PDB file of C-alpha atoms in Angstrom:
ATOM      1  CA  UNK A 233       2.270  35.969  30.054  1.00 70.00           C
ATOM      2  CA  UNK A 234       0.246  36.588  33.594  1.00 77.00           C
ATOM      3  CA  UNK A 235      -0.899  39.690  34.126  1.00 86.00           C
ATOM      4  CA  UNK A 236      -2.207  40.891  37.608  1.00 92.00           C
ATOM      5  CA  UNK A 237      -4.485  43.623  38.248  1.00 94.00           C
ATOM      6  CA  UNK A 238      -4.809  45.906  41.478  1.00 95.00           C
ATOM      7  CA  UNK A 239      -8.509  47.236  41.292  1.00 91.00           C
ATOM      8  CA  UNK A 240      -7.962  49.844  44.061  1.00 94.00           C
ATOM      9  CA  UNK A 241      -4.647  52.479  44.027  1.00 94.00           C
ATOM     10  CA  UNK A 242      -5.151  54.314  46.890  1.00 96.00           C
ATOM     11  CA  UNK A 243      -7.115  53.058  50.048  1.00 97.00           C
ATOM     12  CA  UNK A 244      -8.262  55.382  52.854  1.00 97.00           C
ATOM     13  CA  UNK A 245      -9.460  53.471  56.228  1.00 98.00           C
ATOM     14  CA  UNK A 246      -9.634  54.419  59.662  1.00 98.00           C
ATOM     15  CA  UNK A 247      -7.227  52.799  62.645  1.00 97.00           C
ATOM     16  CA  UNK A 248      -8.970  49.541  63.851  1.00 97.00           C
ATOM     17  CA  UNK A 249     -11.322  49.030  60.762  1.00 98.00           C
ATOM     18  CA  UNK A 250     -11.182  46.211  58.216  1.00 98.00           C
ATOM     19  CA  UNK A 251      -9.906  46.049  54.931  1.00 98.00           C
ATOM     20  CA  UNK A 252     -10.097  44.414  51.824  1.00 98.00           C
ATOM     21  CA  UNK A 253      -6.977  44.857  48.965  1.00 98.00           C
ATOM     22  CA  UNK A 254      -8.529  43.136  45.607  1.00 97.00           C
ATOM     23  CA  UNK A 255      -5.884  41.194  43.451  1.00 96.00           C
ATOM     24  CA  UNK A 256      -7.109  39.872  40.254  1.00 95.00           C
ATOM     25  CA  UNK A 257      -5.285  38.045  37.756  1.00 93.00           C
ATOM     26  CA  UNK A 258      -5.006  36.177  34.269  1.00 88.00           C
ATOM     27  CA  UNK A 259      -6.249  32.633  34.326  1.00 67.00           C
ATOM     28  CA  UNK A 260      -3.264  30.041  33.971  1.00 66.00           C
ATOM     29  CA  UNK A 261      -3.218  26.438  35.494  1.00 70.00           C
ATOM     30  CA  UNK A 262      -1.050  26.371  38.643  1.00 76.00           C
ATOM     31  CA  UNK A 263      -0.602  29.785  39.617  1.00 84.00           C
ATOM     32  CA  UNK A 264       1.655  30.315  42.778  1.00 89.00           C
ATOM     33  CA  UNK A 265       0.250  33.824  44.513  1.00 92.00           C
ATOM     34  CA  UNK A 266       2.033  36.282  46.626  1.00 95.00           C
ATOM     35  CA  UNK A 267       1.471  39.346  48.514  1.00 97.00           C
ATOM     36  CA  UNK A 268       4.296  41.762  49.219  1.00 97.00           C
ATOM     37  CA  UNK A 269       4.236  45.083  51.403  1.00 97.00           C
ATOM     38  CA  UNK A 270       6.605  48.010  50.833  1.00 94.00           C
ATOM     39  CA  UNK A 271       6.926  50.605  53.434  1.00 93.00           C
ATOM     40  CA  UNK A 272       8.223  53.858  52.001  1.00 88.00           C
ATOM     41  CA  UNK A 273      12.317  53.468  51.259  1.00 84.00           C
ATOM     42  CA  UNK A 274      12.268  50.037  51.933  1.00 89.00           C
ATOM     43  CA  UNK A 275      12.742  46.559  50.039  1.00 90.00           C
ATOM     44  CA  UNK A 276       9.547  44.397  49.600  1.00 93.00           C
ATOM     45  CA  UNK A 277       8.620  41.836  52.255  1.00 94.00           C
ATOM     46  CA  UNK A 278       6.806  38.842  52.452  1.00 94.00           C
ATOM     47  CA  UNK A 279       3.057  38.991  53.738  1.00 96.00           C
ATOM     48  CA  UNK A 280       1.350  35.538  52.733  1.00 96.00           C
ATOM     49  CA  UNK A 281       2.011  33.448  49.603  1.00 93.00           C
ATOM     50  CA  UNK A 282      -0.157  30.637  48.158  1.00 92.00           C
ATOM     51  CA  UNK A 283       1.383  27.619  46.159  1.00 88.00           C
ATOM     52  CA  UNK A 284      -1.279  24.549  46.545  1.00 85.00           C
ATOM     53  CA  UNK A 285      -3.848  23.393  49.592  1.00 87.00           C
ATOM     54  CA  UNK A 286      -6.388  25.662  51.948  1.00 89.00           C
ATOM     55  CA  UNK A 287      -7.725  28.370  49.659  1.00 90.00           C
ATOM     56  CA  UNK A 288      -7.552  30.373  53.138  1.00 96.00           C
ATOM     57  CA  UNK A 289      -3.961  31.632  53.878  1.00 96.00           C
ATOM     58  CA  UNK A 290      -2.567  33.705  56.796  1.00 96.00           C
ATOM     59  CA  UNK A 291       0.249  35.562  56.888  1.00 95.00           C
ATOM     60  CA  UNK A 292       2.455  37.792  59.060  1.00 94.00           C
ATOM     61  CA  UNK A 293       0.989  41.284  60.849  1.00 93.00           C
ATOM     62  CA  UNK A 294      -2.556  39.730  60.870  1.00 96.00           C
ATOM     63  CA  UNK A 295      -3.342  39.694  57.303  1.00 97.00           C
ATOM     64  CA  UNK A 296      -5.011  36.804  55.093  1.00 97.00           C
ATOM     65  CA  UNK A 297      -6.060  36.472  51.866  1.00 98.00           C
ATOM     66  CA  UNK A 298      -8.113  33.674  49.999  1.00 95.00           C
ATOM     67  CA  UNK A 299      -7.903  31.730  46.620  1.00 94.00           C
ATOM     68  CA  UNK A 300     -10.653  31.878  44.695  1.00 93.00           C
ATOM     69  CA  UNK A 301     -10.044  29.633  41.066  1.00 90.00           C
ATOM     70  CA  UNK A 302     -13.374  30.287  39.775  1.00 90.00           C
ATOM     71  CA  UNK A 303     -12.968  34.429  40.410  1.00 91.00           C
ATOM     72  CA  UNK A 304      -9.139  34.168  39.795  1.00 92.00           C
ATOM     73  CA  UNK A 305      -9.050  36.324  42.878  1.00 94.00           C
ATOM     74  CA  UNK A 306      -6.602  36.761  45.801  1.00 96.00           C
ATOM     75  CA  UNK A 307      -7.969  39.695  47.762  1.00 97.00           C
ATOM     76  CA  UNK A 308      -6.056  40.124  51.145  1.00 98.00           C
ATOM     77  CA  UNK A 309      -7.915  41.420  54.186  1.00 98.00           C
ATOM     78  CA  UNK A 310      -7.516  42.133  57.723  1.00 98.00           C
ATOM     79  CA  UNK A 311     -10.091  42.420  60.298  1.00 97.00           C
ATOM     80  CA  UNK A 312      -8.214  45.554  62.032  1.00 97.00           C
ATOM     81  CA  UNK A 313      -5.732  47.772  60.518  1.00 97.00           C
ATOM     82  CA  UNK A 314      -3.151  49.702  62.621  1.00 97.00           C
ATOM     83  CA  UNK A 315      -1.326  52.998  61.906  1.00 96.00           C
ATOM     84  CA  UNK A 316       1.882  51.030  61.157  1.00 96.00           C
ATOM     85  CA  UNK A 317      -0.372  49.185  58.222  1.00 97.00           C
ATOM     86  CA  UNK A 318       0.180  52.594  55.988  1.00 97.00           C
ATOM     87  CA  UNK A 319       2.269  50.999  53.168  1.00 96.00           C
ATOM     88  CA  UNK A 320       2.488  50.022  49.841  1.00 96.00           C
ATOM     89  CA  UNK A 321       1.026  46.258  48.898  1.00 97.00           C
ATOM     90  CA  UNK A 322       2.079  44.592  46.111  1.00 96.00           C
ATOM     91  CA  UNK A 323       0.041  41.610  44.557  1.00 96.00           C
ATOM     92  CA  UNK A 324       2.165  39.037  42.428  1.00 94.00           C
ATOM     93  CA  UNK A 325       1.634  36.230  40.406  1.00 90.00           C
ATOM     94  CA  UNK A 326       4.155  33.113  39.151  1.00 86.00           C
ATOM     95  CA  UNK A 327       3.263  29.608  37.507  1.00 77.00           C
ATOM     96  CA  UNK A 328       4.810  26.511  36.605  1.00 70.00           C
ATOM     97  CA  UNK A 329       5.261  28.374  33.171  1.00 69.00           C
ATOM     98  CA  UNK A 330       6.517  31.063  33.951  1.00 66.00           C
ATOM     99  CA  UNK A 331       9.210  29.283  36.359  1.00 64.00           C
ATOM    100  CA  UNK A 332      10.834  31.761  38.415  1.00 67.00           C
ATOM    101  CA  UNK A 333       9.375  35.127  36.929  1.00 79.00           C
ATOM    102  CA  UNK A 334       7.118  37.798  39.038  1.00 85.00           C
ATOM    103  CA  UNK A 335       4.148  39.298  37.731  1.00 88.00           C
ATOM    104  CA  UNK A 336       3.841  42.381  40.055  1.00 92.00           C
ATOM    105  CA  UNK A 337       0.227  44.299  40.209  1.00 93.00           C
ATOM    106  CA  UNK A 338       0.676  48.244  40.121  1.00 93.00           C
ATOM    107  CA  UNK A 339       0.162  48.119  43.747  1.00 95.00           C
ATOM    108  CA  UNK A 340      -2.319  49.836  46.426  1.00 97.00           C
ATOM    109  CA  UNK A 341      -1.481  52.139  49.048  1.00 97.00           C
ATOM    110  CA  UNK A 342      -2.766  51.332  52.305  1.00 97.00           C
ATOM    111  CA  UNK A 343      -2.935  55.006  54.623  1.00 97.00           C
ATOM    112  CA  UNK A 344      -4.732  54.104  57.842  1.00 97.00           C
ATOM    113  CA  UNK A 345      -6.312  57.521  59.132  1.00 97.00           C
ATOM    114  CA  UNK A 346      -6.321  57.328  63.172  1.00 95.00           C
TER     115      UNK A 346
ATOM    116  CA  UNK B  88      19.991  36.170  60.244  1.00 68.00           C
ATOM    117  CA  UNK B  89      20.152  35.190  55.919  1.00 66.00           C
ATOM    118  CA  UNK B  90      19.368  38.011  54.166  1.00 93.00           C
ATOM    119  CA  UNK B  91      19.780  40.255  50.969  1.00 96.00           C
ATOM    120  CA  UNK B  92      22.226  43.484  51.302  1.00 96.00           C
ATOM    121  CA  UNK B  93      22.564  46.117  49.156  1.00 96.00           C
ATOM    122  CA  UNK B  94      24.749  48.956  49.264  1.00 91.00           C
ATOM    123  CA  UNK B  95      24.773  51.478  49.331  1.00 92.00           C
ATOM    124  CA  UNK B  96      21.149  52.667  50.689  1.00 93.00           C
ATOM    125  CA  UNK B  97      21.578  56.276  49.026  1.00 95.00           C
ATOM    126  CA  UNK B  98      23.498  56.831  45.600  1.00 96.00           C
ATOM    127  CA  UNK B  99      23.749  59.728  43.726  1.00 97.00           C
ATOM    128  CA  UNK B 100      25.475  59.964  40.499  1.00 95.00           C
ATOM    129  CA  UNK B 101      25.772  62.505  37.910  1.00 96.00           C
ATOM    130  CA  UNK B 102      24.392  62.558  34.569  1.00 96.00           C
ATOM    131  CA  UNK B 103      26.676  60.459  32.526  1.00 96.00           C
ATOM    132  CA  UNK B 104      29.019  58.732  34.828  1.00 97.00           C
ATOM    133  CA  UNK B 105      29.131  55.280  35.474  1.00 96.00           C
ATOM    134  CA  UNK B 106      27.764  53.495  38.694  1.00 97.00           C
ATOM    135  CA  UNK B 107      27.608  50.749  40.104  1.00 97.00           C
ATOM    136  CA  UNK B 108      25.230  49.412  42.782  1.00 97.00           C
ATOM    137  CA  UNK B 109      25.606  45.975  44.314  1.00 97.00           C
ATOM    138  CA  UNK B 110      23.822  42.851  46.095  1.00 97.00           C
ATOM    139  CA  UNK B 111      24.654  40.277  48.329  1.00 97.00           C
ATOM    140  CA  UNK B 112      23.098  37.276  49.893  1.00 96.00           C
ATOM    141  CA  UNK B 113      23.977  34.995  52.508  1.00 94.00           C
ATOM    142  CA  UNK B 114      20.808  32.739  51.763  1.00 92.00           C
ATOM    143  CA  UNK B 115      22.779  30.517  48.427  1.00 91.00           C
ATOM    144  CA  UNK B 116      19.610  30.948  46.429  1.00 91.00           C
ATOM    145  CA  UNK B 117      20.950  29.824  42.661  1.00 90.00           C
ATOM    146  CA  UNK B 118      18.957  32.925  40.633  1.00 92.00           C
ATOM    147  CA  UNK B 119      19.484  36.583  41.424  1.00 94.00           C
ATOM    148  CA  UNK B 120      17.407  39.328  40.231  1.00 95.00           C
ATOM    149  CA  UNK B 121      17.057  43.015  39.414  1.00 96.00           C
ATOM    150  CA  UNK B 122      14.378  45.330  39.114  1.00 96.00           C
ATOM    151  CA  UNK B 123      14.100  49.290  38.714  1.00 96.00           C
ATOM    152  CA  UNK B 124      11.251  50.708  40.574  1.00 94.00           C
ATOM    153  CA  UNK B 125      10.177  54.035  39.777  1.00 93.00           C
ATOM    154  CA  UNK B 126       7.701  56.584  42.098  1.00 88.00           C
ATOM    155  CA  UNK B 127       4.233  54.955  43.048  1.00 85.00           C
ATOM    156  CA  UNK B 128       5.111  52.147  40.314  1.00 89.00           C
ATOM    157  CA  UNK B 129       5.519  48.178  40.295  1.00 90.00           C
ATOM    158  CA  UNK B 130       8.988  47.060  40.171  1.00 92.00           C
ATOM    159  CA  UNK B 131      10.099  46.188  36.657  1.00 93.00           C
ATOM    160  CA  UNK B 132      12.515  43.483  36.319  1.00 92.00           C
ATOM    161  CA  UNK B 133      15.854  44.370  34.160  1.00 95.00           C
ATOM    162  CA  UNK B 134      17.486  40.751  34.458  1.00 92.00           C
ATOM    163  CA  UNK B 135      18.399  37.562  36.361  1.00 92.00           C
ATOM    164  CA  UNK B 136      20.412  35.201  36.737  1.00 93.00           C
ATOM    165  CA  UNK B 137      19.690  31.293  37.293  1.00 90.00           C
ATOM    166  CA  UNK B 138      23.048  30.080  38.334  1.00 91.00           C
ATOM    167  CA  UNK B 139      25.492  31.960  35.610  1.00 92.00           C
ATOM    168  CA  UNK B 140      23.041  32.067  33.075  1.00 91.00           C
ATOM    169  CA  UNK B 141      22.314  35.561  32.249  1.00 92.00           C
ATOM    170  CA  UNK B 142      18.679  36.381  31.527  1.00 90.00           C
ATOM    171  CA  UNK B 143      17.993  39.714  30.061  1.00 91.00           C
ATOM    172  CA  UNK B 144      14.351  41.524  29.843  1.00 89.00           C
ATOM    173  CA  UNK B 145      13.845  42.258  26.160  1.00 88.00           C
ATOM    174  CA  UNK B 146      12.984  46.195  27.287  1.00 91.00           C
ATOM    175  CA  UNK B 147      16.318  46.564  29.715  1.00 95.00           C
ATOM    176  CA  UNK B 148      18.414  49.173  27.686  1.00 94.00           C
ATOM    177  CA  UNK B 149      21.680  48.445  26.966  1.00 94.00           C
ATOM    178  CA  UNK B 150      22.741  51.176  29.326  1.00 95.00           C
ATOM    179  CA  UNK B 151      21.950  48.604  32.099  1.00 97.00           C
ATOM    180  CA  UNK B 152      24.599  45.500  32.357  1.00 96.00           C
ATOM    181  CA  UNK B 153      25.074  43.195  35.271  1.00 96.00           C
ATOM    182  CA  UNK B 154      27.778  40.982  36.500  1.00 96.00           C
ATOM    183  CA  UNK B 155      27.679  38.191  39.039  1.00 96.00           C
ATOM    184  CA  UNK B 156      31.182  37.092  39.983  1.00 95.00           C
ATOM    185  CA  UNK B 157      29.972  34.078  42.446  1.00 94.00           C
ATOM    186  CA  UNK B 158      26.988  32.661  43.973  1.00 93.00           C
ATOM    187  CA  UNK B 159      26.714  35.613  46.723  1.00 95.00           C
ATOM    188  CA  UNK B 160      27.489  38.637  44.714  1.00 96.00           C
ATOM    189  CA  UNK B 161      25.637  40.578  41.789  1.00 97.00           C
ATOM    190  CA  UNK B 162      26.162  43.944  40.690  1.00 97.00           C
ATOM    191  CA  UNK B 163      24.308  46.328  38.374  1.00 97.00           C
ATOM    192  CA  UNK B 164      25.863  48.841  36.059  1.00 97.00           C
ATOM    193  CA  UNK B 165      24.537  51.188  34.862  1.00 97.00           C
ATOM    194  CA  UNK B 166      27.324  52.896  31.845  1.00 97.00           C
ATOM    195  CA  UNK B 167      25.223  56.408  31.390  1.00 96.00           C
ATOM    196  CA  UNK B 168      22.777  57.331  33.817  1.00 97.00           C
ATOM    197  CA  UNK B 169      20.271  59.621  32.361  1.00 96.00           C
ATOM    198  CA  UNK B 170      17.421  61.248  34.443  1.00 96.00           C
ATOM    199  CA  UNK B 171      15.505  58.800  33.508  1.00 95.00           C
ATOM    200  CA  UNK B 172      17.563  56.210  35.655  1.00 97.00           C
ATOM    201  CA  UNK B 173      16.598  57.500  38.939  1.00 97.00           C
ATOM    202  CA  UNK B 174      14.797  55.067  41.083  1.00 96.00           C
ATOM    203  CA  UNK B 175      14.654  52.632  43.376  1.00 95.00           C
ATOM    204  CA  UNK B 176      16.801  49.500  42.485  1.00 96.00           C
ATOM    205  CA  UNK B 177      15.904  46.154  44.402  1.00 95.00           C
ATOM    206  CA  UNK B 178      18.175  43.283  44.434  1.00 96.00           C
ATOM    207  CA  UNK B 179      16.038  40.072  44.843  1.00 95.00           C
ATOM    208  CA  UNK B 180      16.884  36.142  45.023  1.00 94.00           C
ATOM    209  CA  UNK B 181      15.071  32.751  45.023  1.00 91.00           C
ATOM    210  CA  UNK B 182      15.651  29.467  44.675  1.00 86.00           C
ATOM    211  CA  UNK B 183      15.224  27.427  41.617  1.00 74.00           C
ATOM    212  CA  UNK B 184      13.291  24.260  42.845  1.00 70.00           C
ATOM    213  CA  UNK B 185       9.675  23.305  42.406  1.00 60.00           C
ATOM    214  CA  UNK B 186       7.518  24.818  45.316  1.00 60.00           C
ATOM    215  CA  UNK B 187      10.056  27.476  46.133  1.00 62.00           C
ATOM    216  CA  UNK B 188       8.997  30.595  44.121  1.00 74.00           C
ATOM    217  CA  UNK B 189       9.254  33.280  46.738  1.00 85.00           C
ATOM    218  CA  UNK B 190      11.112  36.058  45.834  1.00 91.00           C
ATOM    219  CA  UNK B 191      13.577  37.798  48.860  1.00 92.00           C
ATOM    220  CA  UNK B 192      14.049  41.106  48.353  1.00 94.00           C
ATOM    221  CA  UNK B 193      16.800  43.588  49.784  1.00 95.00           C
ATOM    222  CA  UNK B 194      16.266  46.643  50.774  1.00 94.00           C
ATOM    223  CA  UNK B 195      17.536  48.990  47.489  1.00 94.00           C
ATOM    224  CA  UNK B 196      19.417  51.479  46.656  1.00 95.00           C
ATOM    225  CA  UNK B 197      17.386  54.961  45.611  1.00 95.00           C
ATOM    226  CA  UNK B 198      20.054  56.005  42.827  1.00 97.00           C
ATOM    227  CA  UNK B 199      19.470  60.046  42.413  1.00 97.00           C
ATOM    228  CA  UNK B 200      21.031  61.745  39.129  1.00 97.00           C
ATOM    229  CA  UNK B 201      21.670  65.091  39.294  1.00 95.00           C
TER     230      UNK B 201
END
């Protein structure tokens, strides 16, 4: 079985600075990669995803993340964060093996400070 | 707009009676899940179905069945909440074909037991 691992639970940041959410996970041969945000009372949305191609992937609200095989990394980042960035984000992880199955991280929560 | 609905948003239930939460999707993905998601936690996934094959977690207790009458509809029961049960419940689908693993998630239902 995966297993994916959030390094960071809670992450403090000020309005308009970058950030960096780590995502680390078990090694496994064609691993499809996902990042999901929660905002509080609310279902989980789509950010980015990566199945195959660019290592480099952006997604919606400014955010991308990048692939790294050798690290087994997928750390999303965004240049500038906003106030409406405070949210949960949710790292997951599925393979060919695994077929349809998640692997969700314990998550990170994002509070931008203005 | 295709989406995942749950109803209802807000359920509260007292200890020991039965309830019932449901999901529906207008996207005719084949599987259906469910996951409980408790405070500042991943969601956990209870069970899914891949067409009308029932797939259940080998830690869902057996207070927790599900039924899915058709493609569109899935419900969760759950016989005897305890206070344990509270959470968040998310109602997610996807469809079942190589290079679509993306999980759509509704919006839950935050089940209280009193």
């Amino acid at each position: 079985a995966q297993s994916v691992t959030q390094l960071d639970s809670q992450v403090p940041v000020f309005e308009e600075a970058p950030v960096e959410l780590r995502c680390n996970y078990s090694s496994s041969v064609s691993v499809y990669l996902f990042w999901y945000v929660q905002y509080p009372n609310q279902g989980l949305q789509l950010l980015l995803k990566y199945l195959s191609g660019s290592t480099l992937v952006k997604g919606i609200n400014g955010f991308e993340a990048e692939f790294n095989k050798s690290q087994t990394s997928f750390h999303l980042r965004k240049p500038s964060v906003h106030i409406s960035d405070t949210a949960e984000y949710f790292c997951a992880v599925s393979s060919r093996n695994t077929g349809n199955q998640f692997y969700f991280g314990t998550g990170t929560s994002l509070t931008v400070i203005p | 707009d295709a989406m995942v609905i749950q109803n209802p948003r807000y359920q509260v239930t007292q200890f020991g009676k039965p309830v019932t939460l449901s999901c529906s999707q207008t996207l005719n993905h084949n599987v259906m899940y469910w996951y409980q998601q408790k405070s500042s936690q991943a969601p956990k996934l209870l069970f899914h179905y891949y067409d009308k094959d029932f797939n259940n977690e080998a830690d869902t207790p057996d207070n927790f069945q599900s039924r899915r009458p058709n493609t569109s509809f899935c419900f969760l029961d759950i016989r005897s909440p305890g206070l344990g049960d509270a959470a968040m419940y998310l109602c997610a689908t996807s469809r079942a074909e190589v290079g679509s693993y993306e999980q759509y998630f509704g919006p839950g239902t935050r089940l209280t037991v009193t």
